[in-house]
Amino acid sequence: MSAVPGLQADCEELLGAFQEADTVRFERFAELWRERRFHTIFYGRIRALERNKLTKKTLEVAQQYFLPPYAFQIRVGALYLLYGLYSTQLCQPKQKIRIALKDWPEIHKFQQDLINSQHYDAAYIFRTLRLARAFHFTAMPKLLNYRTKKKIQENEFKEEFKEPSNRVNSLITNDVLEELMNIHDHYQKMKCVISADKSRPDKALSLIKDDFVSTLKHITLEHQEWQQNRMKLFLNAKETDEMLNKKEEGNLLESEGSERANALARIKYKSYSAVVEASKSRRHRQVKLESSESGSNYGKSLSRSKKTSRRAQLARKRDSLGIKGEMQGAKETVTQHIGMPVITEENSDEEEVSLPKRRRC
């Protein structure tokens, strides 16, 4: 209903605390008002137009608790709340409390109940508002505009503040009990008149109990107390349910957080423990992972890697030498196959070849 965030919740919280105090004294309401610094609700609005709108909305929200079907104590608290808001507002001239004409008879009856119940502090507050001309009497509860289709929002009544519906109390009121008492006394007198003994009625005429009215009143009060205790138990059960729900939500959030942390830990463990093999085209850029072992194990791994590298170098040299020998053998075979002459050295024991002598001419 409220266009201002948190406005209705703050008003309900203040009225709820006043209801828990189980009193209708203005002194107690003033203490709750000062504890919450409720007068600062109008602070922070610099422009006059914003202040007027906020004040109108605040008075409208508080005014709904001043009317039925809310309980008597809540209506008294709403009266005090309206008085405090009207007195502490920052608007000049002051914004007034909007009251529809159809609601005024109910308000006037409420004033008479305050006086009859001797709640003079509440009656004084109401009279002070009337003398200050704080009420603005209107034809409708809300402002209506010509040729505008605006959906009127219905007020959502809070069940804790409402007067409990009690058929017994609505039927058996104080006026009804007083009327029954008068009828019962007249009935007893008539029985004495028609009896032989004028001081007391005959037993044949005793059709109902003599303490009929007092018994009925006692039963009505017991029923009212039982209903109030039942309402308190209902509110306590509701509060405990809300507390349990909050605890369950907190446990769920904690479990979800722990599960997420465990999942992240598993992912990190897998990512750091797994060795990634680089592709053939990128092996020259492969990075060796450093293990988290001790220094001695790290030295052993280095010595083993050196030995394996030396063995690999020796094997490569042998392979290269073998390849060179095979290439030389292949060259010799190729030359023999072509038929090139081979020059060999002569032995010293062989005979010398005589050369032919020249003839002299």
Short mmCIF file of C-alpha atoms in Angstrom, two decimals:
data_model
loop_
_atom_site.label_atom_id
_atom_site.label_comp_id
_atom_site.label_asym_id
_atom_site.label_seq_id
_atom_site.Cartn_x
_atom_site.Cartn_y
_atom_site.Cartn_z
CA MET A 1 0.00 0.00 0.00
CA SER A 2 2.69 2.50 1.01
CA ALA A 3 4.68 4.13 -1.79
CA VAL A 4 7.49 4.96 0.68
CA PRO A 5 9.65 1.87 1.31
CA GLY A 6 9.53 0.69 4.92
CA LEU A 7 6.98 3.26 6.10
CA GLN A 8 4.17 0.83 6.87
CA ALA A 9 6.60 -1.68 8.41
CA ASP A 10 7.94 0.98 10.80
CA CYS A 11 4.43 2.01 11.87
CA GLU A 12 3.41 -1.62 12.43
CA GLU A 13 6.58 -2.28 14.42
CA LEU A 14 5.86 0.67 16.74
CA LEU A 15 2.21 -0.35 17.21
CA GLY A 16 3.24 -3.97 17.78
CA ALA A 17 5.63 -2.92 20.55
CA PHE A 18 2.85 -0.82 22.11
CA GLN A 19 0.53 -3.84 21.95
CA GLU A 20 3.10 -6.04 23.69
CA ALA A 21 3.33 -3.47 26.48
CA ASP A 22 -0.33 -4.34 27.30
CA THR A 23 -1.28 -0.78 28.22
CA VAL A 24 -2.99 2.26 26.70
CA ARG A 25 -1.04 4.90 28.59
CA PHE A 26 0.48 7.74 26.58
CA GLU A 27 3.59 7.72 28.78
CA ARG A 28 4.56 4.25 27.59
CA PHE A 29 3.92 5.15 23.95
CA ALA A 30 6.11 8.25 24.30
CA GLU A 31 8.97 6.07 25.60
CA LEU A 32 8.69 3.76 22.59
CA TRP A 33 8.56 6.79 20.29
CA ARG A 34 11.74 8.26 21.76
CA GLU A 35 13.58 4.92 21.72
CA ARG A 36 13.00 4.60 17.96
CA ARG A 37 13.56 8.31 17.25
CA PHE A 38 10.39 8.24 15.22
CA HIS A 39 10.35 12.01 14.75
CA THR A 40 13.23 11.67 12.25
CA ILE A 41 10.90 9.99 9.75
CA PHE A 42 10.39 13.36 8.02
CA TYR A 43 14.10 14.16 7.73
CA GLY A 44 15.97 14.06 4.43
CA ARG A 45 13.31 15.72 2.24
CA ILE A 46 14.65 19.10 1.12
CA ARG A 47 12.06 20.21 -1.39
CA ALA A 48 8.69 21.38 -0.09
CA LEU A 49 6.75 19.28 -2.61
CA GLU A 50 8.49 16.08 -1.50
CA ARG A 51 7.87 16.93 2.17
CA ASN A 52 4.17 17.45 1.54
CA LYS A 53 3.80 14.16 -0.33
CA LEU A 54 5.69 12.21 2.32
CA THR A 55 3.68 13.76 5.16
CA LYS A 56 0.35 13.04 3.45
CA LYS A 57 1.33 9.43 2.84
CA THR A 58 2.57 8.97 6.41
CA LEU A 59 -0.64 10.33 7.93
CA GLU A 60 -2.69 8.16 5.56
CA VAL A 61 -0.85 5.02 6.63
CA ALA A 62 -1.22 5.80 10.33
CA GLN A 63 -4.89 6.80 9.97
CA GLN A 64 -5.96 3.34 8.76
CA TYR A 65 -5.10 1.81 12.17
CA PHE A 66 -7.35 4.37 13.87
CA LEU A 67 -10.52 2.81 12.42
CA PRO A 68 -12.20 -0.59 12.80
CA PRO A 69 -11.70 -3.57 12.56
CA TYR A 70 -8.57 -3.07 14.66
CA ALA A 71 -8.49 -3.73 18.40
CA PHE A 72 -9.09 -1.04 20.99
CA GLN A 73 -5.44 -0.92 22.08
CA ILE A 74 -4.22 -0.61 18.48
CA ARG A 75 -6.69 2.22 17.84
CA VAL A 76 -5.43 4.07 20.90
CA GLY A 77 -1.85 3.56 19.72
CA ALA A 78 -2.82 4.87 16.26
CA LEU A 79 -4.33 7.96 17.91
CA TYR A 80 -1.04 8.61 19.71
CA LEU A 81 0.85 7.96 16.47
CA LEU A 82 -1.27 10.48 14.57
CA TYR A 83 -0.70 13.05 17.31
CA GLY A 84 3.08 12.54 17.19
CA LEU A 85 3.28 12.67 13.39
CA TYR A 86 1.07 15.77 13.17
CA SER A 87 3.10 17.59 15.83
CA THR A 88 6.57 16.76 14.43
CA GLN A 89 5.94 17.27 10.72
CA LEU A 90 8.06 19.88 8.94
CA CYS A 91 5.42 21.21 6.55
CA GLN A 92 4.23 24.80 6.75
CA PRO A 93 1.25 24.96 6.80
CA LYS A 94 0.76 21.58 8.44
CA GLN A 95 -0.79 18.70 6.52
CA LYS A 96 -4.09 17.55 8.03
CA ILE A 97 -5.48 14.08 8.81
CA ARG A 98 -8.06 13.06 6.22
CA ILE A 99 -11.31 11.76 7.77
CA ALA A 100 -14.30 10.67 5.67
CA LEU A 101 -17.78 11.62 6.85
CA LYS A 102 -18.88 7.99 7.00
CA ASP A 103 -16.09 7.27 9.51
CA TRP A 104 -16.83 10.16 11.85
CA PRO A 105 -19.67 8.46 13.82
CA GLU A 106 -17.35 5.55 14.58
CA ILE A 107 -14.65 7.96 15.74
CA HIS A 108 -17.11 9.85 17.95
CA LYS A 109 -18.20 6.55 19.52
CA PHE A 110 -14.55 5.69 20.14
CA GLN A 111 -14.14 9.01 21.96
CA GLN A 112 -17.09 8.19 24.21
CA ASP A 113 -15.59 4.78 24.99
CA LEU A 114 -12.35 6.47 26.04
CA ILE A 115 -14.20 8.75 28.43
CA ASN A 116 -16.38 5.97 29.84
CA SER A 117 -13.32 3.75 30.37
CA GLN A 118 -11.55 6.66 32.10
CA HIS A 119 -8.66 6.73 29.64
CA TYR A 120 -8.38 10.46 30.05
CA ASP A 121 -4.91 10.75 28.51
CA ALA A 122 -6.17 9.34 25.20
CA ALA A 123 -9.30 11.50 25.39
CA TYR A 124 -7.11 14.58 26.01
CA ILE A 125 -4.96 13.77 22.95
CA PHE A 126 -8.06 13.45 20.78
CA ARG A 127 -9.44 16.76 22.08
CA THR A 128 -6.07 18.44 21.42
CA LEU A 129 -6.15 17.31 17.78
CA ARG A 130 -9.69 18.62 17.35
CA LEU A 131 -8.81 22.01 18.85
CA ALA A 132 -5.75 22.23 16.58
CA ARG A 133 -8.03 21.58 13.58
CA ALA A 134 -5.90 18.60 12.62
CA PHE A 135 -8.77 16.74 10.92
CA HIS A 136 -9.79 17.39 7.35
CA PHE A 137 -13.38 16.19 6.86
CA THR A 138 -13.97 14.89 3.34
CA ALA A 139 -16.72 13.12 1.42
CA MET A 140 -14.50 10.15 0.42
CA PRO A 141 -11.60 8.45 2.18
CA LYS A 142 -9.30 9.07 -0.80
CA LEU A 143 -9.05 11.83 -3.35
CA LEU A 144 -11.01 11.11 -6.53
CA ASN A 145 -10.33 12.72 -9.90
CA TYR A 146 -12.76 13.33 -12.73
CA ARG A 147 -12.63 10.88 -15.67
CA THR A 148 -9.72 8.84 -14.34
CA LYS A 149 -9.76 5.08 -14.16
CA LYS A 150 -7.64 4.34 -11.16
CA LYS A 151 -7.82 1.07 -9.34
CA ILE A 152 -8.28 1.66 -5.63
CA GLN A 153 -6.10 -0.69 -3.61
CA GLU A 154 -7.81 -2.41 -0.73
CA ASN A 155 -6.22 -2.15 2.68
CA GLU A 156 -4.49 -5.32 3.85
CA PHE A 157 -5.37 -5.68 7.51
CA LYS A 158 -2.81 -7.21 9.82
CA GLU A 159 -4.31 -10.14 11.68
CA GLU A 160 -2.37 -9.49 14.89
CA PHE A 161 -3.86 -5.99 15.22
CA LYS A 162 -7.46 -6.91 14.44
CA GLU A 163 -10.07 -7.35 17.10
CA PRO A 164 -10.70 -11.11 17.44
CA SER A 165 -14.13 -12.04 16.14
CA ASN A 166 -16.06 -13.24 19.18
CA ARG A 167 -19.73 -14.05 18.78
CA VAL A 168 -20.18 -14.53 22.50
CA ASN A 169 -18.93 -11.05 23.38
CA SER A 170 -20.98 -9.51 20.59
CA LEU A 171 -24.16 -11.14 21.91
CA ILE A 172 -23.58 -10.84 25.65
CA THR A 173 -22.61 -7.24 26.29
CA ASN A 174 -22.75 -5.18 29.45
CA ASP A 175 -26.11 -3.71 28.45
CA VAL A 176 -27.53 -7.18 27.84
CA LEU A 177 -26.31 -8.42 31.22
CA GLU A 178 -27.80 -5.40 32.97
CA GLU A 179 -31.14 -5.97 31.25
CA LEU A 180 -31.08 -9.65 32.20
CA MET A 181 -30.38 -8.72 35.81
CA ASN A 182 -33.41 -6.39 35.91
CA ILE A 183 -35.66 -9.02 34.32
CA HIS A 184 -34.45 -11.68 36.76
CA ASP A 185 -35.13 -9.45 39.79
CA HIS A 186 -38.62 -8.65 38.55
CA TYR A 187 -39.22 -12.39 37.98
CA GLN A 188 -38.20 -13.22 41.54
CA LYS A 189 -40.53 -10.55 42.93
CA MET A 190 -43.50 -11.83 40.92
CA LYS A 191 -42.89 -15.36 42.22
CA CYS A 192 -42.98 -14.06 45.79
CA VAL A 193 -46.27 -12.24 45.12
CA ILE A 194 -48.09 -15.33 43.89
CA SER A 195 -46.60 -17.64 46.53
CA ALA A 196 -48.20 -18.49 49.92
CA ASP A 197 -45.16 -17.21 51.74
CA LYS A 198 -44.62 -13.68 50.55
CA SER A 199 -41.02 -13.61 51.78
CA ARG A 200 -39.82 -16.31 49.42
CA PRO A 201 -41.22 -18.09 46.35
CA ASP A 202 -42.52 -21.65 46.41
CA LYS A 203 -40.21 -24.47 45.32
CA ALA A 204 -42.66 -25.42 42.56
CA LEU A 205 -42.02 -22.05 40.94
CA SER A 206 -38.21 -22.36 41.01
CA LEU A 207 -37.66 -23.19 37.35
CA ILE A 208 -34.29 -21.45 36.91
CA LYS A 209 -31.34 -20.85 39.20
CA ASP A 210 -31.26 -17.76 41.34
CA ASP A 211 -27.65 -16.91 40.30
CA PHE A 212 -28.42 -17.28 36.60
CA VAL A 213 -27.10 -13.84 35.56
CA SER A 214 -23.89 -13.99 37.62
CA THR A 215 -23.13 -17.49 36.29
CA LEU A 216 -23.64 -16.31 32.71
CA LYS A 217 -21.31 -13.36 33.27
CA HIS A 218 -18.64 -15.62 34.81
CA ILE A 219 -18.82 -18.03 31.86
CA THR A 220 -18.49 -15.13 29.40
CA LEU A 221 -15.37 -13.82 31.15
CA GLU A 222 -13.81 -17.29 31.17
CA HIS A 223 -14.45 -17.63 27.45
CA GLN A 224 -12.86 -14.26 26.80
CA GLU A 225 -9.74 -15.19 28.80
CA TRP A 226 -9.50 -18.52 26.99
CA GLN A 227 -9.66 -16.77 23.62
CA GLN A 228 -6.95 -14.28 24.61
CA ASN A 229 -4.66 -17.06 25.79
CA ARG A 230 -5.29 -18.94 22.57
CA MET A 231 -4.36 -15.85 20.56
CA LYS A 232 -1.14 -15.45 22.54
CA LEU A 233 -0.22 -19.09 21.97
CA PHE A 234 -0.90 -18.64 18.26
CA LEU A 235 1.39 -15.61 18.10
CA ASN A 236 4.13 -17.40 20.06
CA ALA A 237 3.89 -20.42 17.75
CA LYS A 238 4.11 -18.12 14.75
CA GLU A 239 7.22 -16.43 16.14
CA THR A 240 8.89 -19.78 16.86
CA ASP A 241 8.08 -20.96 13.33
CA GLU A 242 9.65 -17.83 11.91
CA MET A 243 12.77 -18.36 14.02
CA LEU A 244 13.03 -22.00 12.91
CA ASN A 245 12.60 -20.99 9.28
CA LYS A 246 15.38 -18.41 9.62
CA LYS A 247 17.67 -21.01 11.22
CA GLU A 248 16.92 -23.51 8.46
CA GLU A 249 17.65 -20.90 5.81
CA GLY A 250 20.94 -20.08 7.51
CA ASN A 251 21.90 -23.77 7.68
CA LEU A 252 21.02 -24.21 4.01
CA LEU A 253 23.18 -21.25 3.06
CA GLU A 254 26.08 -22.59 5.12
CA SER A 255 25.76 -26.07 3.59
CA GLU A 256 25.61 -24.59 0.09
CA GLY A 257 28.71 -22.54 0.82
CA SER A 258 30.61 -25.57 2.15
CA GLU A 259 29.59 -27.69 -0.84
CA ARG A 260 30.75 -24.99 -3.22
CA ALA A 261 34.08 -24.66 -1.37
CA ASN A 262 34.60 -28.44 -1.51
CA ALA A 263 33.82 -28.49 -5.22
CA LEU A 264 36.33 -25.70 -5.88
CA ALA A 265 38.93 -27.53 -3.81
CA ARG A 266 38.41 -30.72 -5.83
CA ILE A 267 38.70 -28.81 -9.10
CA LYS A 268 41.94 -27.14 -7.96
CA TYR A 269 43.37 -30.45 -6.78
CA LYS A 270 42.61 -32.11 -10.12
CA SER A 271 44.01 -29.21 -12.14
CA TYR A 272 47.30 -29.05 -10.19
CA SER A 273 47.82 -32.80 -9.84
CA ALA A 274 47.21 -33.69 -13.52
CA VAL A 275 50.25 -33.39 -15.93
CA VAL A 276 49.30 -31.87 -19.22
CA GLU A 277 50.97 -33.43 -22.31
CA ALA A 278 51.78 -30.89 -24.98
CA SER A 279 51.10 -31.58 -28.63
CA LYS A 280 53.97 -32.59 -30.99
CA SER A 281 53.99 -29.21 -32.64
CA ARG A 282 54.42 -27.46 -29.28
CA ARG A 283 56.78 -29.80 -27.41
CA HIS A 284 59.61 -27.27 -27.65
CA ARG A 285 57.41 -24.97 -25.49
CA GLN A 286 56.48 -27.58 -22.91
CA VAL A 287 56.94 -26.49 -19.32
CA LYS A 288 58.13 -29.00 -16.77
CA LEU A 289 56.00 -29.10 -13.61
CA GLU A 290 57.78 -28.72 -10.34
CA SER A 291 56.78 -31.28 -7.80
CA SER A 292 56.12 -30.52 -4.17
CA GLU A 293 58.57 -33.20 -2.94
CA SER A 294 61.50 -32.63 -0.59
CA GLY A 295 64.94 -31.40 -1.64
CA SER A 296 66.55 -34.86 -1.65
CA ASN A 297 63.92 -36.30 -3.98
CA TYR A 298 64.31 -33.31 -6.25
CA GLY A 299 68.14 -33.89 -6.46
CA LYS A 300 67.60 -37.58 -7.26
CA SER A 301 65.24 -36.74 -10.05
CA LEU A 302 67.81 -34.31 -11.50
CA SER A 303 70.65 -36.93 -11.40
CA ARG A 304 68.41 -39.49 -13.09
CA SER A 305 67.50 -37.02 -15.81
CA LYS A 306 71.24 -36.27 -16.40
CA LYS A 307 72.09 -39.97 -16.72
CA THR A 308 69.31 -40.58 -19.16
CA SER A 309 70.43 -37.56 -21.22
CA ARG A 310 74.05 -38.84 -21.34
CA ARG A 311 72.93 -42.29 -22.45
CA ALA A 312 70.80 -40.74 -25.14
CA GLN A 313 73.82 -38.71 -26.40
CA LEU A 314 76.06 -41.83 -26.53
CA ALA A 315 73.41 -43.76 -28.42
CA ARG A 316 73.12 -40.90 -30.91
CA LYS A 317 76.93 -40.86 -31.50
CA ARG A 318 76.98 -44.60 -32.10
CA ASP A 319 74.14 -44.33 -34.52
CA SER A 320 75.90 -41.51 -36.39
CA LEU A 321 79.18 -43.50 -36.63
CA GLY A 322 77.38 -46.57 -37.90
CA ILE A 323 75.62 -44.51 -40.50
CA LYS A 324 78.97 -43.02 -41.73
CA GLY A 325 80.55 -46.53 -42.07
CA GLU A 326 77.63 -47.77 -44.02
CA MET A 327 77.87 -44.77 -46.37
CA GLN A 328 81.60 -45.45 -47.04
CA GLY A 329 80.95 -49.14 -47.79
CA ALA A 330 78.20 -48.17 -50.17
CA LYS A 331 80.61 -45.78 -52.02
CA GLU A 332 83.25 -48.51 -52.50
CA THR A 333 80.73 -50.93 -53.93
CA VAL A 334 79.51 -48.29 -56.31
CA THR A 335 83.09 -47.65 -57.65
CA GLN A 336 83.82 -51.34 -58.13
CA HIS A 337 80.65 -51.79 -60.05
CA ILE A 338 81.61 -48.99 -62.50
CA GLY A 339 85.07 -50.66 -63.37
CA MET A 340 87.50 -47.92 -62.45
CA PRO A 341 91.17 -49.16 -62.31
CA VAL A 342 92.72 -49.79 -58.99
CA ILE A 343 96.39 -48.90 -58.58
CA THR A 344 98.37 -51.25 -56.39
CA GLU A 345 102.04 -51.06 -55.27
CA GLU A 346 104.52 -53.54 -56.83
CA ASN A 347 106.74 -55.76 -54.78
CA SER A 348 110.50 -55.23 -54.79
CA ASP A 349 111.20 -58.93 -55.63
CA GLU A 350 109.45 -58.80 -58.98
CA GLU A 351 111.49 -58.42 -62.15
CA GLU A 352 112.06 -55.06 -63.63
CA VAL A 353 110.53 -54.42 -67.03
CA SER A 354 113.13 -53.60 -69.70
CA LEU A 355 112.48 -50.63 -71.81
CA PRO A 356 113.33 -50.78 -75.59
CA LYS A 357 116.64 -49.10 -76.59
CA ARG A 358 116.85 -46.40 -79.16
CA ARG A 359 118.73 -47.13 -82.27
CA ARG A 360 121.45 -44.79 -83.38
CA CYS A 361 121.10 -43.60 -86.74
#
